[in-house]
Amino acid sequence: MNLNDDDEHLIETLFRNGTITVVGVVLSFSLGFLTQWASNPIPWRLADLPTLVVITIGIVFQLRSLALLLQTSSLKKVVYDKASRLFLNGVIITGSGVFLAILIDTFQLVMER
């Protein structure tokens, strides 16, 4: 497939590069959160497993999005849009995992009292 097909819409390289930067920064925050959570001195429990799975799935979506954006074919609007959707879904899933972790911790604190 050729990037210069007349019937395909292309996005600006500068615009895509900005998107790659945003995806990289948010992905690094997601990975940083997971690293911080993993190095927490409080022992992990089985109740933490669903949160870990949700956050990991979100990070995988973000990684896949970055991988798509780093390909030259991401200059095609169709590929760029797919990568953007994957990224937004990854952010939503990762955020849901963080929210789930907060809910589980809060519930466990309330139950201990």
PDB file of N, CA and C in Angstrom:
ATOM      1  N   MET A   1       0.839  -1.173   0.000  1.00  0.00           N
ATOM      2  CA  MET A   1       0.000   0.000   0.000  1.00  0.00           C
ATOM      3  C   MET A   1       0.886   1.239   0.000  1.00  0.00           C
ATOM      4  N   ASN A   2       0.530   2.219  -0.738  1.00  0.00           N
ATOM      5  CA  ASN A   2       1.319   3.428  -0.890  1.00  0.00           C
ATOM      6  C   ASN A   2       0.727   4.549  -0.038  1.00  0.00           C
ATOM      7  N   LEU A   3       1.586   5.291   0.635  1.00  0.00           N
ATOM      8  CA  LEU A   3       1.101   6.409   1.453  1.00  0.00           C
ATOM      9  C   LEU A   3       0.516   7.527   0.606  1.00  0.00           C
ATOM     10  N   ASN A   4       0.852   7.593  -0.641  1.00  0.00           N
ATOM     11  CA  ASN A   4       0.431   8.710  -1.489  1.00  0.00           C
ATOM     12  C   ASN A   4      -0.765   8.381  -2.369  1.00  0.00           C
ATOM     13  N   ASP A   5      -1.542   7.365  -2.031  1.00  0.00           N
ATOM     14  CA  ASP A   5      -2.756   7.068  -2.789  1.00  0.00           C
ATOM     15  C   ASP A   5      -3.665   8.289  -2.753  1.00  0.00           C
ATOM     16  N   ASP A   6      -4.223   8.624  -3.901  1.00  0.00           N
ATOM     17  CA  ASP A   6      -5.044   9.834  -4.002  1.00  0.00           C
ATOM     18  C   ASP A   6      -6.331   9.752  -3.190  1.00  0.00           C
ATOM     19  N   ASP A   7      -6.854   8.546  -2.987  1.00  0.00           N
ATOM     20  CA  ASP A   7      -8.133   8.410  -2.292  1.00  0.00           C
ATOM     21  C   ASP A   7      -7.991   8.288  -0.779  1.00  0.00           C
ATOM     22  N   GLU A   8      -6.758   8.343  -0.266  1.00  0.00           N
ATOM     23  CA  GLU A   8      -6.547   8.246   1.175  1.00  0.00           C
ATOM     24  C   GLU A   8      -6.238   9.624   1.752  1.00  0.00           C
ATOM     25  N   HIS A   9      -6.833   9.890   2.910  1.00  0.00           N
ATOM     26  CA  HIS A   9      -6.576  11.156   3.585  1.00  0.00           C
ATOM     27  C   HIS A   9      -5.381  10.970   4.505  1.00  0.00           C
ATOM     28  N   LEU A  10      -4.460  11.927   4.437  1.00  0.00           N
ATOM     29  CA  LEU A  10      -3.278  11.885   5.288  1.00  0.00           C
ATOM     30  C   LEU A  10      -3.363  12.983   6.328  1.00  0.00           C
ATOM     31  N   ILE A  11      -2.740  12.744   7.473  1.00  0.00           N
ATOM     32  CA  ILE A  11      -2.680  13.776   8.506  1.00  0.00           C
ATOM     33  C   ILE A  11      -1.308  14.439   8.451  1.00  0.00           C
ATOM     34  N   GLU A  12      -1.209  15.581   9.050  1.00  0.00           N
ATOM     35  CA  GLU A  12       0.061  16.306   9.089  1.00  0.00           C
ATOM     36  C   GLU A  12       1.051  15.583   9.993  1.00  0.00           C
ATOM     37  N   THR A  13       2.297  15.521   9.576  1.00  0.00           N
ATOM     38  CA  THR A  13       3.341  14.862  10.351  1.00  0.00           C
ATOM     39  C   THR A  13       3.507  15.523  11.708  1.00  0.00           C
ATOM     40  N   LEU A  14       3.462  16.852  11.730  1.00  0.00           N
ATOM     41  CA  LEU A  14       3.625  17.581  12.988  1.00  0.00           C
ATOM     42  C   LEU A  14       2.509  17.229  13.971  1.00  0.00           C
ATOM     43  N   PHE A  15       1.296  17.092  13.458  1.00  0.00           N
ATOM     44  CA  PHE A  15       0.162  16.729  14.307  1.00  0.00           C
ATOM     45  C   PHE A  15       0.358  15.335  14.889  1.00  0.00           C
ATOM     46  N   ARG A  16       0.786  14.400  14.041  1.00  0.00           N
ATOM     47  CA  ARG A  16       1.031  13.035  14.520  1.00  0.00           C
ATOM     48  C   ARG A  16       2.147  13.017  15.552  1.00  0.00           C
ATOM     49  N   ASN A  17       3.201  13.795  15.336  1.00  0.00           N
ATOM     50  CA  ASN A  17       4.319  13.833  16.283  1.00  0.00           C
ATOM     51  C   ASN A  17       3.869  14.346  17.652  1.00  0.00           C
ATOM     52  N   GLY A  18       2.979  15.321  17.662  1.00  0.00           N
ATOM     53  CA  GLY A  18       2.437  15.809  18.931  1.00  0.00           C
ATOM     54  C   GLY A  18       1.630  14.740  19.640  1.00  0.00           C
ATOM     55  N   THR A  19       0.881  13.980  18.861  1.00  0.00           N
ATOM     56  CA  THR A  19       0.090  12.890  19.432  1.00  0.00           C
ATOM     57  C   THR A  19       1.003  11.822  20.020  1.00  0.00           C
ATOM     58  N   ILE A  20       2.090  11.506  19.318  1.00  0.00           N
ATOM     59  CA  ILE A  20       3.055  10.526  19.832  1.00  0.00           C
ATOM     60  C   ILE A  20       3.619  10.999  21.170  1.00  0.00           C
ATOM     61  N   THR A  21       3.899  12.277  21.281  1.00  0.00           N
ATOM     62  CA  THR A  21       4.419  12.829  22.535  1.00  0.00           C
ATOM     63  C   THR A  21       3.410  12.661  23.662  1.00  0.00           C
ATOM     64  N   VAL A  22       2.173  12.996  23.395  1.00  0.00           N
ATOM     65  CA  VAL A  22       1.123  12.874  24.415  1.00  0.00           C
ATOM     66  C   VAL A  22       0.957  11.412  24.833  1.00  0.00           C
ATOM     67  N   VAL A  23       0.903  10.514  23.871  1.00  0.00           N
ATOM     68  CA  VAL A  23       0.744   9.090  24.175  1.00  0.00           C
ATOM     69  C   VAL A  23       1.925   8.606  25.017  1.00  0.00           C
ATOM     70  N   GLY A  24       3.140   9.013  24.650  1.00  0.00           N
ATOM     71  CA  GLY A  24       4.323   8.605  25.408  1.00  0.00           C
ATOM     72  C   GLY A  24       4.308   9.104  26.842  1.00  0.00           C
ATOM     73  N   VAL A  25       3.894  10.352  27.033  1.00  0.00           N
ATOM     74  CA  VAL A  25       3.864  10.923  28.380  1.00  0.00           C
ATOM     75  C   VAL A  25       2.812  10.226  29.242  1.00  0.00           C
ATOM     76  N   VAL A  26       1.604  10.051  28.701  1.00  0.00           N
ATOM     77  CA  VAL A  26       0.543   9.403  29.471  1.00  0.00           C
ATOM     78  C   VAL A  26       0.900   7.945  29.758  1.00  0.00           C
ATOM     79  N   LEU A  27       1.487   7.277  28.781  1.00  0.00           N
ATOM     80  CA  LEU A  27       1.920   5.892  28.979  1.00  0.00           C
ATOM     81  C   LEU A  27       2.970   5.815  30.078  1.00  0.00           C
ATOM     82  N   SER A  28       3.884   6.768  30.107  1.00  0.00           N
ATOM     83  CA  SER A  28       4.907   6.749  31.162  1.00  0.00           C
ATOM     84  C   SER A  28       4.287   6.978  32.538  1.00  0.00           C
ATOM     85  N   PHE A  29       3.274   7.820  32.621  1.00  0.00           N
ATOM     86  CA  PHE A  29       2.567   7.996  33.891  1.00  0.00           C
ATOM     87  C   PHE A  29       1.860   6.706  34.307  1.00  0.00           C
ATOM     88  N   SER A  30       1.244   6.032  33.353  1.00  0.00           N
ATOM     89  CA  SER A  30       0.556   4.773  33.659  1.00  0.00           C
ATOM     90  C   SER A  30       1.542   3.725  34.154  1.00  0.00           C
ATOM     91  N   LEU A  31       2.662   3.598  33.460  1.00  0.00           N
ATOM     92  CA  LEU A  31       3.680   2.640  33.884  1.00  0.00           C
ATOM     93  C   LEU A  31       4.291   3.050  35.223  1.00  0.00           C
ATOM     94  N   GLY A  32       4.455   4.352  35.431  1.00  0.00           N
ATOM     95  CA  GLY A  32       4.969   4.851  36.709  1.00  0.00           C
ATOM     96  C   GLY A  32       4.030   4.541  37.859  1.00  0.00           C
ATOM     97  N   PHE A  33       2.724   4.687  37.608  1.00  0.00           N
ATOM     98  CA  PHE A  33       1.748   4.348  38.649  1.00  0.00           C
ATOM     99  C   PHE A  33       1.845   2.870  39.000  1.00  0.00           C
ATOM    100  N   LEU A  34       1.923   2.032  37.971  1.00  0.00           N
ATOM    101  CA  LEU A  34       2.003   0.592  38.211  1.00  0.00           C
ATOM    102  C   LEU A  34       3.281   0.235  38.962  1.00  0.00           C
ATOM    103  N   THR A  35       4.383   0.875  38.606  1.00  0.00           N
ATOM    104  CA  THR A  35       5.658   0.641  39.296  1.00  0.00           C
ATOM    105  C   THR A  35       5.575   1.082  40.750  1.00  0.00           C
ATOM    106  N   GLN A  36       5.014   2.252  40.988  1.00  0.00           N
ATOM    107  CA  GLN A  36       4.863   2.771  42.346  1.00  0.00           C
ATOM    108  C   GLN A  36       3.973   1.849  43.177  1.00  0.00           C
ATOM    109  N   TRP A  37       2.915   1.386  42.580  1.00  0.00           N
ATOM    110  CA  TRP A  37       1.987   0.509  43.281  1.00  0.00           C
ATOM    111  C   TRP A  37       2.656  -0.825  43.591  1.00  0.00           C
ATOM    112  N   ALA A  38       3.451  -1.332  42.657  1.00  0.00           N
ATOM    113  CA  ALA A  38       4.130  -2.613  42.861  1.00  0.00           C
ATOM    114  C   ALA A  38       5.189  -2.525  43.949  1.00  0.00           C
ATOM    115  N   SER A  39       5.808  -1.354  44.097  1.00  0.00           N
ATOM    116  CA  SER A  39       6.867  -1.204  45.099  1.00  0.00           C
ATOM    117  C   SER A  39       6.339  -0.740  46.456  1.00  0.00           C
ATOM    118  N   ASN A  40       5.035  -0.648  46.598  1.00  0.00           N
ATOM    119  CA  ASN A  40       4.406  -0.263  47.854  1.00  0.00           C
ATOM    120  C   ASN A  40       4.753  -1.316  48.911  1.00  0.00           C
ATOM    121  N   PRO A  41       5.158  -0.900  50.110  1.00  0.00           N
ATOM    122  CA  PRO A  41       5.535  -1.876  51.137  1.00  0.00           C
ATOM    123  C   PRO A  41       4.365  -2.699  51.692  1.00  0.00           C
ATOM    124  N   ILE A  42       3.150  -2.271  51.440  1.00  0.00           N
ATOM    125  CA  ILE A  42       1.992  -3.039  51.903  1.00  0.00           C
ATOM    126  C   ILE A  42       1.891  -4.303  51.050  1.00  0.00           C
ATOM    127  N   PRO A  43       1.771  -5.453  51.674  1.00  0.00           N
ATOM    128  CA  PRO A  43       1.721  -6.701  50.895  1.00  0.00           C
ATOM    129  C   PRO A  43       0.503  -6.762  49.971  1.00  0.00           C
ATOM    130  N   TRP A  44       0.696  -7.377  48.836  1.00  0.00           N
ATOM    131  CA  TRP A  44      -0.399  -7.564  47.886  1.00  0.00           C
ATOM    132  C   TRP A  44      -1.345  -8.646  48.393  1.00  0.00           C
ATOM    133  N   ARG A  45      -2.612  -8.477  48.069  1.00  0.00           N
ATOM    134  CA  ARG A  45      -3.628  -9.461  48.423  1.00  0.00           C
ATOM    135  C   ARG A  45      -4.340  -9.909  47.145  1.00  0.00           C
ATOM    136  N   LEU A  46      -5.090 -10.969  47.272  1.00  0.00           N
ATOM    137  CA  LEU A  46      -5.846 -11.477  46.129  1.00  0.00           C
ATOM    138  C   LEU A  46      -6.848 -10.432  45.624  1.00  0.00           C
ATOM    139  N   ALA A  47      -7.313  -9.585  46.513  1.00  0.00           N
ATOM    140  CA  ALA A  47      -8.265  -8.536  46.129  1.00  0.00           C
ATOM    141  C   ALA A  47      -7.642  -7.510  45.180  1.00  0.00           C
ATOM    142  N   ASP A  48      -6.308  -7.459  45.133  1.00  0.00           N
ATOM    143  CA  ASP A  48      -5.622  -6.528  44.240  1.00  0.00           C
ATOM    144  C   ASP A  48      -5.539  -7.039  42.806  1.00  0.00           C
ATOM    145  N   LEU A  49      -5.802  -8.309  42.608  1.00  0.00           N
ATOM    146  CA  LEU A  49      -5.646  -8.914  41.288  1.00  0.00           C
ATOM    147  C   LEU A  49      -6.561  -8.295  40.219  1.00  0.00           C
ATOM    148  N   PRO A  50      -7.849  -8.074  40.476  1.00  0.00           N
ATOM    149  CA  PRO A  50      -8.689  -7.458  39.434  1.00  0.00           C
ATOM    150  C   PRO A  50      -8.174  -6.072  39.020  1.00  0.00           C
ATOM    151  N   THR A  51      -7.725  -5.305  39.978  1.00  0.00           N
ATOM    152  CA  THR A  51      -7.186  -3.988  39.677  1.00  0.00           C
ATOM    153  C   THR A  51      -5.952  -4.102  38.804  1.00  0.00           C
ATOM    154  N   LEU A  52      -5.080  -5.009  39.152  1.00  0.00           N
ATOM    155  CA  LEU A  52      -3.860  -5.217  38.376  1.00  0.00           C
ATOM    156  C   LEU A  52      -4.186  -5.623  36.943  1.00  0.00           C
ATOM    157  N   VAL A  53      -5.153  -6.493  36.776  1.00  0.00           N
ATOM    158  CA  VAL A  53      -5.548  -6.937  35.435  1.00  0.00           C
ATOM    159  C   VAL A  53      -6.109  -5.777  34.619  1.00  0.00           C
ATOM    160  N   VAL A  54      -6.987  -4.974  35.219  1.00  0.00           N
ATOM    161  CA  VAL A  54      -7.597  -3.848  34.508  1.00  0.00           C
ATOM    162  C   VAL A  54      -6.531  -2.831  34.100  1.00  0.00           C
ATOM    163  N   ILE A  55      -5.656  -2.468  35.024  1.00  0.00           N
ATOM    164  CA  ILE A  55      -4.609  -1.499  34.710  1.00  0.00           C
ATOM    165  C   ILE A  55      -3.681  -2.042  33.626  1.00  0.00           C
ATOM    166  N   THR A  56      -3.339  -3.313  33.706  1.00  0.00           N
ATOM    167  CA  THR A  56      -2.454  -3.916  32.712  1.00  0.00           C
ATOM    168  C   THR A  56      -3.099  -3.917  31.327  1.00  0.00           C
ATOM    169  N   ILE A  57      -4.370  -4.222  31.248  1.00  0.00           N
ATOM    170  CA  ILE A  57      -5.076  -4.197  29.958  1.00  0.00           C
ATOM    171  C   ILE A  57      -5.055  -2.779  29.388  1.00  0.00           C
ATOM    172  N   GLY A  58      -5.295  -1.782  30.225  1.00  0.00           N
ATOM    173  CA  GLY A  58      -5.249  -0.396  29.765  1.00  0.00           C
ATOM    174  C   GLY A  58      -3.869  -0.010  29.247  1.00  0.00           C
ATOM    175  N   ILE A  59      -2.833  -0.447  29.931  1.00  0.00           N
ATOM    176  CA  ILE A  59      -1.467  -0.151  29.502  1.00  0.00           C
ATOM    177  C   ILE A  59      -1.153  -0.848  28.183  1.00  0.00           C
ATOM    178  N   VAL A  60      -1.644  -2.071  28.010  1.00  0.00           N
ATOM    179  CA  VAL A  60      -1.425  -2.783  26.745  1.00  0.00           C
ATOM    180  C   VAL A  60      -2.090  -2.020  25.592  1.00  0.00           C
ATOM    181  N   PHE A  61      -3.281  -1.495  25.805  1.00  0.00           N
ATOM    182  CA  PHE A  61      -3.943  -0.675  24.776  1.00  0.00           C
ATOM    183  C   PHE A  61      -3.098   0.553  24.448  1.00  0.00           C
ATOM    184  N   GLN A  62      -2.577   1.205  25.477  1.00  0.00           N
ATOM    185  CA  GLN A  62      -1.751   2.384  25.241  1.00  0.00           C
ATOM    186  C   GLN A  62      -0.470   2.030  24.483  1.00  0.00           C
ATOM    187  N   LEU A  63       0.150   0.908  24.847  1.00  0.00           N
ATOM    188  CA  LEU A  63       1.356   0.455  24.141  1.00  0.00           C
ATOM    189  C   LEU A  63       1.059   0.140  22.680  1.00  0.00           C
ATOM    190  N   ARG A  64      -0.053  -0.525  22.440  1.00  0.00           N
ATOM    191  CA  ARG A  64      -0.434  -0.843  21.060  1.00  0.00           C
ATOM    192  C   ARG A  64      -0.670   0.430  20.258  1.00  0.00           C
ATOM    193  N   SER A  65      -1.285   1.406  20.895  1.00  0.00           N
ATOM    194  CA  SER A  65      -1.506   2.695  20.243  1.00  0.00           C
ATOM    195  C   SER A  65      -0.180   3.354  19.873  1.00  0.00           C
ATOM    196  N   LEU A  66       0.766   3.360  20.797  1.00  0.00           N
ATOM    197  CA  LEU A  66       2.078   3.939  20.515  1.00  0.00           C
ATOM    198  C   LEU A  66       2.769   3.186  19.385  1.00  0.00           C
ATOM    199  N   ALA A  67       2.673   1.868  19.392  1.00  0.00           N
ATOM    200  CA  ALA A  67       3.286   1.070  18.329  1.00  0.00           C
ATOM    201  C   ALA A  67       2.685   1.424  16.970  1.00  0.00           C
ATOM    202  N   LEU A  68       1.380   1.617  16.908  1.00  0.00           N
ATOM    203  CA  LEU A  68       0.746   2.015  15.646  1.00  0.00           C
ATOM    204  C   LEU A  68       1.192   3.404  15.204  1.00  0.00           C
ATOM    205  N   LEU A  69       1.272   4.318  16.159  1.00  0.00           N
ATOM    206  CA  LEU A  69       1.646   5.694  15.821  1.00  0.00           C
ATOM    207  C   LEU A  69       3.096   5.818  15.365  1.00  0.00           C
ATOM    208  N   LEU A  70       3.943   4.908  15.796  1.00  0.00           N
ATOM    209  CA  LEU A  70       5.351   4.961  15.404  1.00  0.00           C
ATOM    210  C   LEU A  70       5.593   4.429  13.992  1.00  0.00           C
ATOM    211  N   GLN A  71       4.603   3.783  13.409  1.00  0.00           N
ATOM    212  CA  GLN A  71       4.732   3.297  12.038  1.00  0.00           C
ATOM    213  C   GLN A  71       4.426   4.428  11.059  1.00  0.00           C
ATOM    214  N   THR A  72       5.101   4.411   9.914  1.00  0.00           N
ATOM    215  CA  THR A  72       4.852   5.457   8.918  1.00  0.00           C
ATOM    216  C   THR A  72       3.426   5.398   8.380  1.00  0.00           C
ATOM    217  N   SER A  73       2.807   4.231   8.443  1.00  0.00           N
ATOM    218  CA  SER A  73       1.424   4.117   7.959  1.00  0.00           C
ATOM    219  C   SER A  73       0.445   4.904   8.831  1.00  0.00           C
ATOM    220  N   SER A  74       0.880   5.360  10.006  1.00  0.00           N
ATOM    221  CA  SER A  74      -0.018   6.145  10.873  1.00  0.00           C
ATOM    222  C   SER A  74      -0.258   7.547  10.328  1.00  0.00           C
ATOM    223  N   LEU A  75       0.416   7.900   9.242  1.00  0.00           N
ATOM    224  CA  LEU A  75       0.098   9.160   8.578  1.00  0.00           C
ATOM    225  C   LEU A  75      -1.234   9.074   7.842  1.00  0.00           C
ATOM    226  N   LYS A  76      -1.704   7.853   7.603  1.00  0.00           N
ATOM    227  CA  LYS A  76      -3.037   7.664   7.023  1.00  0.00           C
ATOM    228  C   LYS A  76      -4.064   7.929   8.116  1.00  0.00           C
ATOM    229  N   LYS A  77      -5.087   8.695   7.763  1.00  0.00           N
ATOM    230  CA  LYS A  77      -6.090   9.082   8.748  1.00  0.00           C
ATOM    231  C   LYS A  77      -6.766   7.864   9.383  1.00  0.00           C
ATOM    232  N   VAL A  78      -7.007   6.821   8.614  1.00  0.00           N
ATOM    233  CA  VAL A  78      -7.666   5.623   9.130  1.00  0.00           C
ATOM    234  C   VAL A  78      -6.810   4.971  10.218  1.00  0.00           C
ATOM    235  N   VAL A  79      -5.521   4.824   9.967  1.00  0.00           N
ATOM    236  CA  VAL A  79      -4.620   4.209  10.944  1.00  0.00           C
ATOM    237  C   VAL A  79      -4.472   5.113  12.164  1.00  0.00           C
ATOM    238  N   TYR A  80      -4.329   6.419  11.917  1.00  0.00           N
ATOM    239  CA  TYR A  80      -4.198   7.389  13.010  1.00  0.00           C
ATOM    240  C   TYR A  80      -5.434   7.359  13.905  1.00  0.00           C
ATOM    241  N   ASP A  81      -6.613   7.328  13.292  1.00  0.00           N
ATOM    242  CA  ASP A  81      -7.855   7.291  14.074  1.00  0.00           C
ATOM    243  C   ASP A  81      -7.948   6.018  14.913  1.00  0.00           C
ATOM    244  N   LYS A  82      -7.533   4.887  14.336  1.00  0.00           N
ATOM    245  CA  LYS A  82      -7.546   3.628  15.089  1.00  0.00           C
ATOM    246  C   LYS A  82      -6.614   3.722  16.296  1.00  0.00           C
ATOM    247  N   ALA A  83      -5.410   4.262  16.090  1.00  0.00           N
ATOM    248  CA  ALA A  83      -4.448   4.407  17.181  1.00  0.00           C
ATOM    249  C   ALA A  83      -4.993   5.348  18.253  1.00  0.00           C
ATOM    250  N   SER A  84      -5.649   6.414  17.834  1.00  0.00           N
ATOM    251  CA  SER A  84      -6.226   7.364  18.794  1.00  0.00           C
ATOM    252  C   SER A  84      -7.324   6.718  19.628  1.00  0.00           C
ATOM    253  N   ARG A  85      -8.176   5.921  18.983  1.00  0.00           N
ATOM    254  CA  ARG A  85      -9.242   5.223  19.720  1.00  0.00           C
ATOM    255  C   ARG A  85      -8.653   4.228  20.712  1.00  0.00           C
ATOM    256  N   LEU A  86      -7.636   3.481  20.269  1.00  0.00           N
ATOM    257  CA  LEU A  86      -6.977   2.538  21.173  1.00  0.00           C
ATOM    258  C   LEU A  86      -6.397   3.262  22.382  1.00  0.00           C
ATOM    259  N   PHE A  87      -5.758   4.395  22.128  1.00  0.00           N
ATOM    260  CA  PHE A  87      -5.155   5.158  23.217  1.00  0.00           C
ATOM    261  C   PHE A  87      -6.211   5.641  24.203  1.00  0.00           C
ATOM    262  N   LEU A  88      -7.284   6.239  23.689  1.00  0.00           N
ATOM    263  CA  LEU A  88      -8.330   6.739  24.584  1.00  0.00           C
ATOM    264  C   LEU A  88      -8.970   5.600  25.371  1.00  0.00           C
ATOM    265  N   ASN A  89      -9.199   4.470  24.727  1.00  0.00           N
ATOM    266  CA  ASN A  89      -9.726   3.310  25.449  1.00  0.00           C
ATOM    267  C   ASN A  89      -8.749   2.853  26.524  1.00  0.00           C
ATOM    268  N   GLY A  90      -7.461   2.860  26.193  1.00  0.00           N
ATOM    269  CA  GLY A  90      -6.446   2.478  27.172  1.00  0.00           C
ATOM    270  C   GLY A  90      -6.415   3.403  28.373  1.00  0.00           C
ATOM    271  N   VAL A  91      -6.553   4.694  28.121  1.00  0.00           N
ATOM    272  CA  VAL A  91      -6.573   5.664  29.222  1.00  0.00           C
ATOM    273  C   VAL A  91      -7.810   5.446  30.099  1.00  0.00           C
ATOM    274  N   ILE A  92      -8.946   5.212  29.465  1.00  0.00           N
ATOM    275  CA  ILE A  92     -10.181   4.985  30.222  1.00  0.00           C
ATOM    276  C   ILE A  92     -10.073   3.706  31.049  1.00  0.00           C
ATOM    277  N   ILE A  93      -9.549   2.652  30.455  1.00  0.00           N
ATOM    278  CA  ILE A  93      -9.413   1.379  31.174  1.00  0.00           C
ATOM    279  C   ILE A  93      -8.414   1.521  32.323  1.00  0.00           C
ATOM    280  N   THR A  94      -7.274   2.167  32.058  1.00  0.00           N
ATOM    281  CA  THR A  94      -6.274   2.365  33.110  1.00  0.00           C
ATOM    282  C   THR A  94      -6.845   3.220  34.235  1.00  0.00           C
ATOM    283  N   GLY A  95      -7.535   4.281  33.878  1.00  0.00           N
ATOM    284  CA  GLY A  95      -8.168   5.124  34.890  1.00  0.00           C
ATOM    285  C   GLY A  95      -9.201   4.372  35.704  1.00  0.00           C
ATOM    286  N   SER A  96      -9.933   3.489  35.042  1.00  0.00           N
ATOM    287  CA  SER A  96     -10.908   2.657  35.758  1.00  0.00           C
ATOM    288  C   SER A  96     -10.209   1.741  36.752  1.00  0.00           C
ATOM    289  N   GLY A  97      -9.053   1.208  36.350  1.00  0.00           N
ATOM    290  CA  GLY A  97      -8.282   0.359  37.258  1.00  0.00           C
ATOM    291  C   GLY A  97      -7.790   1.120  38.473  1.00  0.00           C
ATOM    292  N   VAL A  98      -7.332   2.351  38.254  1.00  0.00           N
ATOM    293  CA  VAL A  98      -6.880   3.182  39.374  1.00  0.00           C
ATOM    294  C   VAL A  98      -8.058   3.478  40.303  1.00  0.00           C
ATOM    295  N   PHE A  99      -9.197   3.825  39.711  1.00  0.00           N
ATOM    296  CA  PHE A  99     -10.396   4.094  40.504  1.00  0.00           C
ATOM    297  C   PHE A  99     -10.819   2.849  41.273  1.00  0.00           C
ATOM    298  N   LEU A 100     -10.722   1.688  40.632  1.00  0.00           N
ATOM    299  CA  LEU A 100     -11.048   0.422  41.293  1.00  0.00           C
ATOM    300  C   LEU A 100     -10.108   0.168  42.470  1.00  0.00           C
ATOM    301  N   ALA A 101      -8.829   0.478  42.308  1.00  0.00           N
ATOM    302  CA  ALA A 101      -7.863   0.303  43.399  1.00  0.00           C
ATOM    303  C   ALA A 101      -8.233   1.185  44.587  1.00  0.00           C
ATOM    304  N   ILE A 102      -8.634   2.405  44.299  1.00  0.00           N
ATOM    305  CA  ILE A 102      -9.028   3.329  45.370  1.00  0.00           C
ATOM    306  C   ILE A 102     -10.280   2.809  46.079  1.00  0.00           C
ATOM    307  N   LEU A 103     -11.247   2.328  45.297  1.00  0.00           N
ATOM    308  CA  LEU A 103     -12.474   1.790  45.893  1.00  0.00           C
ATOM    309  C   LEU A 103     -12.189   0.578  46.776  1.00  0.00           C
ATOM    310  N   ILE A 104     -11.360  -0.335  46.284  1.00  0.00           N
ATOM    311  CA  ILE A 104     -11.041  -1.535  47.061  1.00  0.00           C
ATOM    312  C   ILE A 104     -10.315  -1.161  48.350  1.00  0.00           C
ATOM    313  N   ASP A 105      -9.337  -0.256  48.265  1.00  0.00           N
ATOM    314  CA  ASP A 105      -8.610   0.173  49.464  1.00  0.00           C
ATOM    315  C   ASP A 105      -9.530   0.860  50.456  1.00  0.00           C
ATOM    316  N   THR A 106     -10.420   1.711  49.954  1.00  0.00           N
ATOM    317  CA  THR A 106     -11.371   2.405  50.833  1.00  0.00           C
ATOM    318  C   THR A 106     -12.306   1.408  51.500  1.00  0.00           C
ATOM    319  N   PHE A 107     -12.811   0.465  50.727  1.00  0.00           N
ATOM    320  CA  PHE A 107     -13.705  -0.549  51.280  1.00  0.00           C
ATOM    321  C   PHE A 107     -13.002  -1.369  52.357  1.00  0.00           C
ATOM    322  N   GLN A 108     -11.756  -1.730  52.110  1.00  0.00           N
ATOM    323  CA  GLN A 108     -11.007  -2.524  53.091  1.00  0.00           C
ATOM    324  C   GLN A 108     -10.713  -1.717  54.357  1.00  0.00           C
ATOM    325  N   LEU A 109     -10.452  -0.431  54.216  1.00  0.00           N
ATOM    326  CA  LEU A 109     -10.242   0.416  55.397  1.00  0.00           C
ATOM    327  C   LEU A 109     -11.504   0.520  56.228  1.00  0.00           C
ATOM    328  N   VAL A 110     -12.641   0.663  55.569  1.00  0.00           N
ATOM    329  CA  VAL A 110     -13.924   0.787  56.274  1.00  0.00           C
ATOM    330  C   VAL A 110     -14.243  -0.522  56.981  1.00  0.00           C
ATOM    331  N   MET A 111     -13.965  -1.657  56.348  1.00  0.00           N
ATOM    332  CA  MET A 111     -14.270  -2.955  56.929  1.00  0.00           C
ATOM    333  C   MET A 111     -13.361  -3.280  58.129  1.00  0.00           C
ATOM    334  N   GLU A 112     -12.170  -2.697  58.168  1.00  0.00           N
ATOM    335  CA  GLU A 112     -11.239  -2.954  59.276  1.00  0.00           C
ATOM    336  C   GLU A 112     -11.664  -2.228  60.544  1.00  0.00           C
ATOM    337  N   ARG A 113     -12.460  -1.214  60.430  1.00  0.00           N
ATOM    338  CA  ARG A 113     -12.848  -0.413  61.599  1.00  0.00           C
ATOM    339  C   ARG A 113     -13.966  -1.002  62.350  1.00  0.00           C
TER     340      ARG A 113
END
